[in-house]
Tab-separated table of C-alpha atoms and ligand atoms in Angstrom:
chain	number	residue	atom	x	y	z
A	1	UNK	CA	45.808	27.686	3.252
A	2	UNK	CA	42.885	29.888	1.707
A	3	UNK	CA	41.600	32.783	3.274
A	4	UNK	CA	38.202	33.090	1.982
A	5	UNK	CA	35.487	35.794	1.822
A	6	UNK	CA	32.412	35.260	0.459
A	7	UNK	CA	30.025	38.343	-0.349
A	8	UNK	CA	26.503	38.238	-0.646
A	9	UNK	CA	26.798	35.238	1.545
A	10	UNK	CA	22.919	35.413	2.768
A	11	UNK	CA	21.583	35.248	-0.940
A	12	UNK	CA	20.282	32.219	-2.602
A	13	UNK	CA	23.780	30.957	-4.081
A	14	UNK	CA	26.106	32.487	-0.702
A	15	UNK	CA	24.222	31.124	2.042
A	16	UNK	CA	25.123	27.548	0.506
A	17	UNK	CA	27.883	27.871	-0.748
A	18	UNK	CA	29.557	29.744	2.564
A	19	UNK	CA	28.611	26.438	4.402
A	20	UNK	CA	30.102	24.240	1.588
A	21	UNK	CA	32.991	26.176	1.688
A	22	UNK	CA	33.838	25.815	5.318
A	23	UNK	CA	32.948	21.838	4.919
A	24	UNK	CA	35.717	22.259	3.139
A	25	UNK	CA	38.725	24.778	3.813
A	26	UNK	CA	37.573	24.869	7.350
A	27	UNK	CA	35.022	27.006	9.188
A	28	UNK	CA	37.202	29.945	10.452
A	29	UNK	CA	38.640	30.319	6.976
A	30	UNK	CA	35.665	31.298	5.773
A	31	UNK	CA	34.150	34.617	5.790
A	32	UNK	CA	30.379	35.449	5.136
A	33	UNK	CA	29.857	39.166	4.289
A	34	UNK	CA	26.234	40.708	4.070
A	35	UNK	CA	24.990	43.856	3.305
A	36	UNK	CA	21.692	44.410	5.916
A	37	UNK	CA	19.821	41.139	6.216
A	38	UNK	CA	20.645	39.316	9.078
A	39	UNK	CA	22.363	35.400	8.511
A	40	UNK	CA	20.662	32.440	9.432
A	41	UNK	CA	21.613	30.907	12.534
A	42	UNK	CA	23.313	28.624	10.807
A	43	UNK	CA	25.641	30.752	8.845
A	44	UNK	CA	26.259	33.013	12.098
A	45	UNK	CA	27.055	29.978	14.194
A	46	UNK	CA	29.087	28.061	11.849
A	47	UNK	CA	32.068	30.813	11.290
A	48	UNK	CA	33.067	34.353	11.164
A	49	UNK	CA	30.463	36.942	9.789
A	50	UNK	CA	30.631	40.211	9.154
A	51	UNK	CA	28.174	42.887	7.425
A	52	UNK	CA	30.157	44.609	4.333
A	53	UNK	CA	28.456	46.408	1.436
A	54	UNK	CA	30.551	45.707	-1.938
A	55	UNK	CA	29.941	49.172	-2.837
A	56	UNK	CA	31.730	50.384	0.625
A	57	UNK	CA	35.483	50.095	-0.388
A	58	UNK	CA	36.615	50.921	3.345
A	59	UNK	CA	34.881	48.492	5.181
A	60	UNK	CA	35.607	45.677	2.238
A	61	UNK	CA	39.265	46.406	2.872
A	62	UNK	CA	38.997	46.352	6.706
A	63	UNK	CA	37.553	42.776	6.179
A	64	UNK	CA	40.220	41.879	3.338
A	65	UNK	CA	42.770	42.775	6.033
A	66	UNK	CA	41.539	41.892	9.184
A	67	UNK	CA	41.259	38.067	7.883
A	68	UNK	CA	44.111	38.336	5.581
A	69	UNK	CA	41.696	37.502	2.878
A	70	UNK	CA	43.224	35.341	-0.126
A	71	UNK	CA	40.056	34.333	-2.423
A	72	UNK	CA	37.083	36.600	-2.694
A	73	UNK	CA	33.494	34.510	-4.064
A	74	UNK	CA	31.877	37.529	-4.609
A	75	UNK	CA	28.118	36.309	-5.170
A	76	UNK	CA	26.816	39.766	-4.259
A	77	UNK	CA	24.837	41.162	-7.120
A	78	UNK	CA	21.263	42.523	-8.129
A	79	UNK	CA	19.148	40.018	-10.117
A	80	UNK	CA	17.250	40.608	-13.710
A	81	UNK	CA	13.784	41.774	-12.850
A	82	UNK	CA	14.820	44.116	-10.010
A	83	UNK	CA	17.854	45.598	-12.344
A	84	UNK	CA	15.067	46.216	-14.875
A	85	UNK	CA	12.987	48.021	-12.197
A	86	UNK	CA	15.963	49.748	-10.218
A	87	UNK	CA	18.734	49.888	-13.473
A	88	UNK	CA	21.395	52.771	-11.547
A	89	UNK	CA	21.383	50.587	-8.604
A	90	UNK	CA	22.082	47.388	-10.278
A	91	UNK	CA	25.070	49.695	-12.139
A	92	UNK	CA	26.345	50.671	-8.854
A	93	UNK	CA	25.876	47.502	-6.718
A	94	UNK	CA	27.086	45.337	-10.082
A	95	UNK	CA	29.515	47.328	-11.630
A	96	UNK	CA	31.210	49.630	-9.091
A	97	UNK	CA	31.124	46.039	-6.366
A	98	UNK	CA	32.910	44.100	-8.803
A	99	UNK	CA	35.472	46.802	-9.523
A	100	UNK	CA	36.072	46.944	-5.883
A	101	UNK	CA	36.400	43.228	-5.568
A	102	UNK	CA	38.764	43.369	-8.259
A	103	UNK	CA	40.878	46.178	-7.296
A	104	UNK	CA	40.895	44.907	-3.760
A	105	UNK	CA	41.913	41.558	-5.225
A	106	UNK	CA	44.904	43.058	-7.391
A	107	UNK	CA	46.160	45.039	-4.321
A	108	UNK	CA	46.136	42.125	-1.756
A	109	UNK	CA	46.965	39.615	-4.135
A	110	UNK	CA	43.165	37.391	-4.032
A	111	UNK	CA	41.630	35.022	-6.468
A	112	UNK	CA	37.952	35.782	-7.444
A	113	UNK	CA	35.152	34.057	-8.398
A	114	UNK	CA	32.351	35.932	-10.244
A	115	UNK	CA	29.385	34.563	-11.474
A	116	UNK	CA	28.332	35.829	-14.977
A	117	UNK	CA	24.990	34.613	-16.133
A	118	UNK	CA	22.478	33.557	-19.150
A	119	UNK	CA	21.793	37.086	-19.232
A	120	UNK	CA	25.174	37.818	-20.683
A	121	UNK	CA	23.376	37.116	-24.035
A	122	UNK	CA	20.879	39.106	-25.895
A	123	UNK	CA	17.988	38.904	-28.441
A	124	UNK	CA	20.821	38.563	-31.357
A	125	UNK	CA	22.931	35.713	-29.760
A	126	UNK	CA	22.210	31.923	-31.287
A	127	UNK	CA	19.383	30.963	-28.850
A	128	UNK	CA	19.819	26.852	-28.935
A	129	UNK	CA	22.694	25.249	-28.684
A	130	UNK	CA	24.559	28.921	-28.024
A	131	UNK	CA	28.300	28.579	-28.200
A	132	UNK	CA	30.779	29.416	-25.587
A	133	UNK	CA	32.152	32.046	-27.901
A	134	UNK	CA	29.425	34.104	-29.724
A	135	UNK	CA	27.489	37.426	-29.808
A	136	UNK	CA	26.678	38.945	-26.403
A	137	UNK	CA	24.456	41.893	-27.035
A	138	UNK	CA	22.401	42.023	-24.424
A	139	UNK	CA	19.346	44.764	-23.765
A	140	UNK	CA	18.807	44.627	-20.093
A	141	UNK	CA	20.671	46.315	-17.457
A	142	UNK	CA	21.875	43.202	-15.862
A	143	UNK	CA	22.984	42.049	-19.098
A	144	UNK	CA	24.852	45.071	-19.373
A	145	UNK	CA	26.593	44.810	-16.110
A	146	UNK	CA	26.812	40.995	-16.792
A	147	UNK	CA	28.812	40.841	-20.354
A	148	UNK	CA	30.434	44.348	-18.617
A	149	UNK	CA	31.479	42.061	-15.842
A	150	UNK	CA	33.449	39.045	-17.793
A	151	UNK	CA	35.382	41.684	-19.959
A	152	UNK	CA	36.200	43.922	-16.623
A	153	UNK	CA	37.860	40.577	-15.118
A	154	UNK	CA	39.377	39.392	-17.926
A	155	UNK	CA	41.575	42.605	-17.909
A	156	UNK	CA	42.388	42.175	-14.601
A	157	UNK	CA	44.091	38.741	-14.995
A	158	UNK	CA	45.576	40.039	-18.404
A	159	UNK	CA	46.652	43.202	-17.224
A	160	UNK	CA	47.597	42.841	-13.621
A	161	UNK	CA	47.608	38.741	-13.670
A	162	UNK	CA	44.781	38.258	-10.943
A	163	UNK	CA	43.266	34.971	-11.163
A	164	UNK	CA	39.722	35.478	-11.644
A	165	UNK	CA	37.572	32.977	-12.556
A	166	UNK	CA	33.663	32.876	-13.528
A	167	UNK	CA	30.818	31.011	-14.924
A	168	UNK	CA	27.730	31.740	-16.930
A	169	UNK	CA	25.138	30.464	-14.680
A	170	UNK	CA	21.818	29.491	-15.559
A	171	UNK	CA	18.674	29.593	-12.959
A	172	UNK	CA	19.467	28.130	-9.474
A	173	UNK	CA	16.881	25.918	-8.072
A	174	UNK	CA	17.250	25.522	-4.342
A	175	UNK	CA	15.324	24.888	-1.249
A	176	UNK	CA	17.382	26.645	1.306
A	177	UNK	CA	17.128	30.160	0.583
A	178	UNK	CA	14.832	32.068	-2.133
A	179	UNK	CA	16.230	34.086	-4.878
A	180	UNK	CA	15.304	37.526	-4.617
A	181	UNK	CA	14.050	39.317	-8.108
A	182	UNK	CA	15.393	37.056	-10.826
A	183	UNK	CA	13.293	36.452	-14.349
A	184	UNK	CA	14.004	32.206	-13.447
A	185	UNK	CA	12.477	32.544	-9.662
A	186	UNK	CA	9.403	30.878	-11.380
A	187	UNK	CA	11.199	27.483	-10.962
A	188	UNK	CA	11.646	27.669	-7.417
A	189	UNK	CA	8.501	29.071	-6.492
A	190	UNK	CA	6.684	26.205	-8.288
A	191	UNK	CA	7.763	23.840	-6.226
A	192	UNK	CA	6.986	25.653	-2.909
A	193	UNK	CA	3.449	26.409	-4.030
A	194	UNK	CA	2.904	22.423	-5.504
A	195	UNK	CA	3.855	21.459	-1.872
A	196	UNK	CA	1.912	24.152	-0.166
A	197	UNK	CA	-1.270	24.851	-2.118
A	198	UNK	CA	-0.989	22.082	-5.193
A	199	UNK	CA	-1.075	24.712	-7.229
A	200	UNK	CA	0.443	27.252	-9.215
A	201	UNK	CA	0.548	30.811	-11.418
A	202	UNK	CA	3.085	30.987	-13.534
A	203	UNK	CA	4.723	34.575	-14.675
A	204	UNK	CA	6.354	33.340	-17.901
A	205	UNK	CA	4.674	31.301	-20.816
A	206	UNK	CA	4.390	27.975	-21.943
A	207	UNK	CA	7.335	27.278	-24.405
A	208	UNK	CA	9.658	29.751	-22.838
A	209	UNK	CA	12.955	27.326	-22.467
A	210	UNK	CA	15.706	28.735	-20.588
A	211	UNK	CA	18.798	26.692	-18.849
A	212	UNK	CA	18.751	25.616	-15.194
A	213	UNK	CA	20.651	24.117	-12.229
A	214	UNK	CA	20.209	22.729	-9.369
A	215	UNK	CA	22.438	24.085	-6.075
A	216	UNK	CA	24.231	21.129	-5.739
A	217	UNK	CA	26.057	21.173	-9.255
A	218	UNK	CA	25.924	25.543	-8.724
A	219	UNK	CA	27.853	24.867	-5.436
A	220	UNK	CA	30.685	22.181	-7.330
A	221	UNK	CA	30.882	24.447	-10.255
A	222	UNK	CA	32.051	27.545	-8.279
A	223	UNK	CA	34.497	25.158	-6.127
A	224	UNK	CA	36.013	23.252	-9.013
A	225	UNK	CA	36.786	26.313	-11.235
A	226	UNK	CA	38.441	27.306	-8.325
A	227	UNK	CA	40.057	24.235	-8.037
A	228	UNK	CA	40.762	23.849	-11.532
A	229	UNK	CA	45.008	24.165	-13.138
A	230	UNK	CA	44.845	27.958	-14.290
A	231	UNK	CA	47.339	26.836	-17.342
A	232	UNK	CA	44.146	24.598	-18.850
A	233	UNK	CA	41.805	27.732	-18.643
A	234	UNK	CA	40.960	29.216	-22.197
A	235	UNK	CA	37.628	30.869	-20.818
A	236	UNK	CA	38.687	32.000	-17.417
A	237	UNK	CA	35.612	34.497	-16.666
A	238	UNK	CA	32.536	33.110	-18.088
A	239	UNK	CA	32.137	29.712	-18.748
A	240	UNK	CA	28.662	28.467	-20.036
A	241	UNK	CA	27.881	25.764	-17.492
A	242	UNK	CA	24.222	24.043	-17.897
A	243	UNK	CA	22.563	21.062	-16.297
A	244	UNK	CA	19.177	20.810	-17.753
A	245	UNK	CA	16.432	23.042	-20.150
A	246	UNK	CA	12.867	23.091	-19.380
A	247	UNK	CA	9.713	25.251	-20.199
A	248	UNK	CA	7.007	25.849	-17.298
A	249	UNK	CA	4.937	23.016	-18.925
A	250	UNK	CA	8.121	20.706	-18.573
A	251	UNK	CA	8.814	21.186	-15.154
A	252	UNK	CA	4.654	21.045	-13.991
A	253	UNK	CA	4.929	17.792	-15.867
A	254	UNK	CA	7.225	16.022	-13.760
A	255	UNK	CA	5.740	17.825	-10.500
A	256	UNK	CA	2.553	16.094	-11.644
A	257	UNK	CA	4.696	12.531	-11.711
A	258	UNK	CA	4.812	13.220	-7.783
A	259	UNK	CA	1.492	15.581	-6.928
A	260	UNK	CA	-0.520	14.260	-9.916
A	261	UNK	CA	-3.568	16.762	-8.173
A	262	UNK	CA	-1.033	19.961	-9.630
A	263	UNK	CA	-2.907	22.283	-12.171
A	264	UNK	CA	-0.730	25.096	-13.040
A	265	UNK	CA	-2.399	28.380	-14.734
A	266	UNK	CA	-0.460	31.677	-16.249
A	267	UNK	CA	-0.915	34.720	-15.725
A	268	UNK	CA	2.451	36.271	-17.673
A	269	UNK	CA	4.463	39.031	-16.795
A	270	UNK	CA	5.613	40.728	-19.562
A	271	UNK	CA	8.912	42.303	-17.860
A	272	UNK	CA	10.067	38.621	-17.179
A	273	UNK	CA	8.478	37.014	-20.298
A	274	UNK	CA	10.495	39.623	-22.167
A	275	UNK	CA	13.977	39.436	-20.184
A	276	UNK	CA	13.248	35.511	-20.899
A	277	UNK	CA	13.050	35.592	-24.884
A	278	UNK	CA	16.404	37.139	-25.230
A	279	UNK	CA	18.260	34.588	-23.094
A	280	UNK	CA	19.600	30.953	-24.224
A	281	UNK	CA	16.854	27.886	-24.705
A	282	UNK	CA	20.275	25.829	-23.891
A	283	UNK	CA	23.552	26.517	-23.649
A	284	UNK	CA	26.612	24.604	-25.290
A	285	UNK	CA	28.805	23.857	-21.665
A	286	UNK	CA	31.285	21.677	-23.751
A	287	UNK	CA	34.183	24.102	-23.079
A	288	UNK	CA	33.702	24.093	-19.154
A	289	UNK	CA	33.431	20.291	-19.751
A	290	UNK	CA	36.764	20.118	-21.789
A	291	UNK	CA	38.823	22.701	-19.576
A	292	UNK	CA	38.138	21.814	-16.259
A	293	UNK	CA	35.657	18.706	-16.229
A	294	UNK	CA	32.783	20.545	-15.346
A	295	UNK	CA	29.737	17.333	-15.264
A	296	UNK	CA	26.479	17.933	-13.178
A	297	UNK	CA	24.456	15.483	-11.221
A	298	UNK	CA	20.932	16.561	-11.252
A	299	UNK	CA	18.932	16.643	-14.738
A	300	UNK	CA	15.166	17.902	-14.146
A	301	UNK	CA	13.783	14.326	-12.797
A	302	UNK	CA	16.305	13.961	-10.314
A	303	UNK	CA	16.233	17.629	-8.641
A	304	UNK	CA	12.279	17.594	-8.545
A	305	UNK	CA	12.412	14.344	-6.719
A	306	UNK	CA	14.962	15.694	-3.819
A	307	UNK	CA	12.913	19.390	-4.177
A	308	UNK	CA	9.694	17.947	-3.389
A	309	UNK	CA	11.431	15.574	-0.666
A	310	UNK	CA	13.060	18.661	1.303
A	311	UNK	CA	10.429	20.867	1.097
A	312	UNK	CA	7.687	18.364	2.062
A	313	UNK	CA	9.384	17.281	5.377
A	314	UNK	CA	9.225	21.177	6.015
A	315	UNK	CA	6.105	21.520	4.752
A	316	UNK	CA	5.091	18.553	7.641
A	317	UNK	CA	7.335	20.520	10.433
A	318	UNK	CA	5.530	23.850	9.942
A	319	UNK	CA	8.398	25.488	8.170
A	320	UNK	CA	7.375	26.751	5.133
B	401	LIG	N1	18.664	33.776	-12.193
B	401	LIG	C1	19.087	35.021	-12.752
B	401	LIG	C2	17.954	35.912	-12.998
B	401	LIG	O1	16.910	35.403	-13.327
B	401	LIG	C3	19.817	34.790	-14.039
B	401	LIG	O2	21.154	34.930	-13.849
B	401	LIG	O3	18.088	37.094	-12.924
């Protein structure tokens, strides 16, 4: 039976996935670790919860004990534009957190899932079409910590055979909670603001293309790599997994299919616009397809139809 812990369980990608999990393995398997904000009711309610920094080895240990932890999802991390702003914290909370999770992992025997990220590439990696296997020098910090990140878990399974897994996700597009300081926020906020104001500034430029994906598919990725027979793994930390590639004028166009009253203006931020231009247009995911039948459901049509759905019936309760 898994024992699972889930850190930065109240973020964007943990507060989901938490829930998904426990549909799953079953509530009281499931742990949701957060550093200081408070859970939703829902995540409270629905199974244990306790608040552990990554960066705290003692209390992550307590936790790891106390449940008899046997798979760590450890979605706690500090996001592109704040690393940029705040670069020794995202070391510390990024670097030293993972190493934790890992050596935590070795000593009580866990699996881990890490996500890597588009940012794992840099200005010099093949920006369309950008293989599985190619140059990752990226110039941000949380590309640093990223690429830092595969390499530091790939020695762990090599060296002391802990079965860490990962994937290279793109931006995550949800409606349940908001990301907090990423470079591909843009595509969540637009969607918010065409339901709440039918209108929208956009930070990065027309033209920029960068990979995205929908919660749905981010939630089944993490939970079929995890799934997945270790022997077929070739790329165990760091998969490229896609699901669609827009530019802001792509994704305003098919808002405009639903709100055709949506006008959409820039006003560009050149921190973001820059951490943008280094990262993929569109990743090749062919070797997450191959290895362990990685296939998402939502392209850019499908996701803005259930988007605008959800977050209009909010929208009409008062809850946005
Ligand atoms: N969504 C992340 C960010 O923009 C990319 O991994 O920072």
């Amino acid at each position: 039976m898994k024992r699972i812990m889930v850190t930065g369980a109240v973020g964007q990608i943990g507060s989901e996935l938490t829930l998904a999990l426990r549909e799953r393995y079953g509530a009281d398997n499931v742990v949701a670790c957060g550093r200081k904000t408070a859970p939703s009711a829902e995540l409270k309610d629905s199974g244990p919860f306790e608040f552990a920094d990554c960066t705290d080895m003692e209390k992550m240990t307590e936790v790891v004990k106390k449940y008899k932890i046997d798979t760590i999802h450890h979605l706690a991390a500090i996001l592109s534009a704040v690393a940029e702003a705040k670069p020794q914290l995202a070391w510390n909370v990024n670097i030293n957190g993972l190493y934790n999770v890992l050596e935590l992992a070795r000593e009580h025997k866990c699996a881990v899932f890490t996500p890597s990220s588009i940012g794992a590439f840099g200005p010099s990696t093949p920006l369309d079409d950008t293989p599985q296997d190619t140059v990752q020098r990226p110039n941000t910090m949380y590309g640093v910590t990223k690429v830092a990140g595969e390499l530091l878990c790939d020695y762990y399974f090599k060296r002391y055979g802990v079965d860490t897994r990962g994937v290279r996700y793109p931006g995550i597009i949800s409606n349940v909670t908001l990301p907090g300081g990423g470079t591909t926020d843009y595509a969540v906020a637009i969607y918010y603001e065409a339901i709440k104001n039918k209108k929208f500034t956009c930070y990065l430029d027309r033209g920029t293309f960068l990979d995205m994906m929908y919660m749905p598919d981010a939630i089944n990725a993490a939970m079929d790599l995890m799934e997945a027979d270790g022997s077929k793994l070739k790329h165990r930390n760091a998969f490229n997994v896609s699901a669609m590639s827009f530019d802001p004028e792509g994704i305003a166009a098919v808002i405009r299919k639903h709100i055709p009253e949506f006008s959409m203006d820039y006003d560009v931020d050149p921190v973001r616009q820059g951490i943008a231009e280094t990262w993929p247009n569109n990743m090749d995911d062919s070797a997450a397809r191959e290895e362990w039948g990685w296939k998402p459901e939502f392209d850019l049509e499908k996701m803005s139809e259930d988007m605008l759905k959800v977050l209009g019936e909010k929208h009409a309760k008062g809850e946005l």
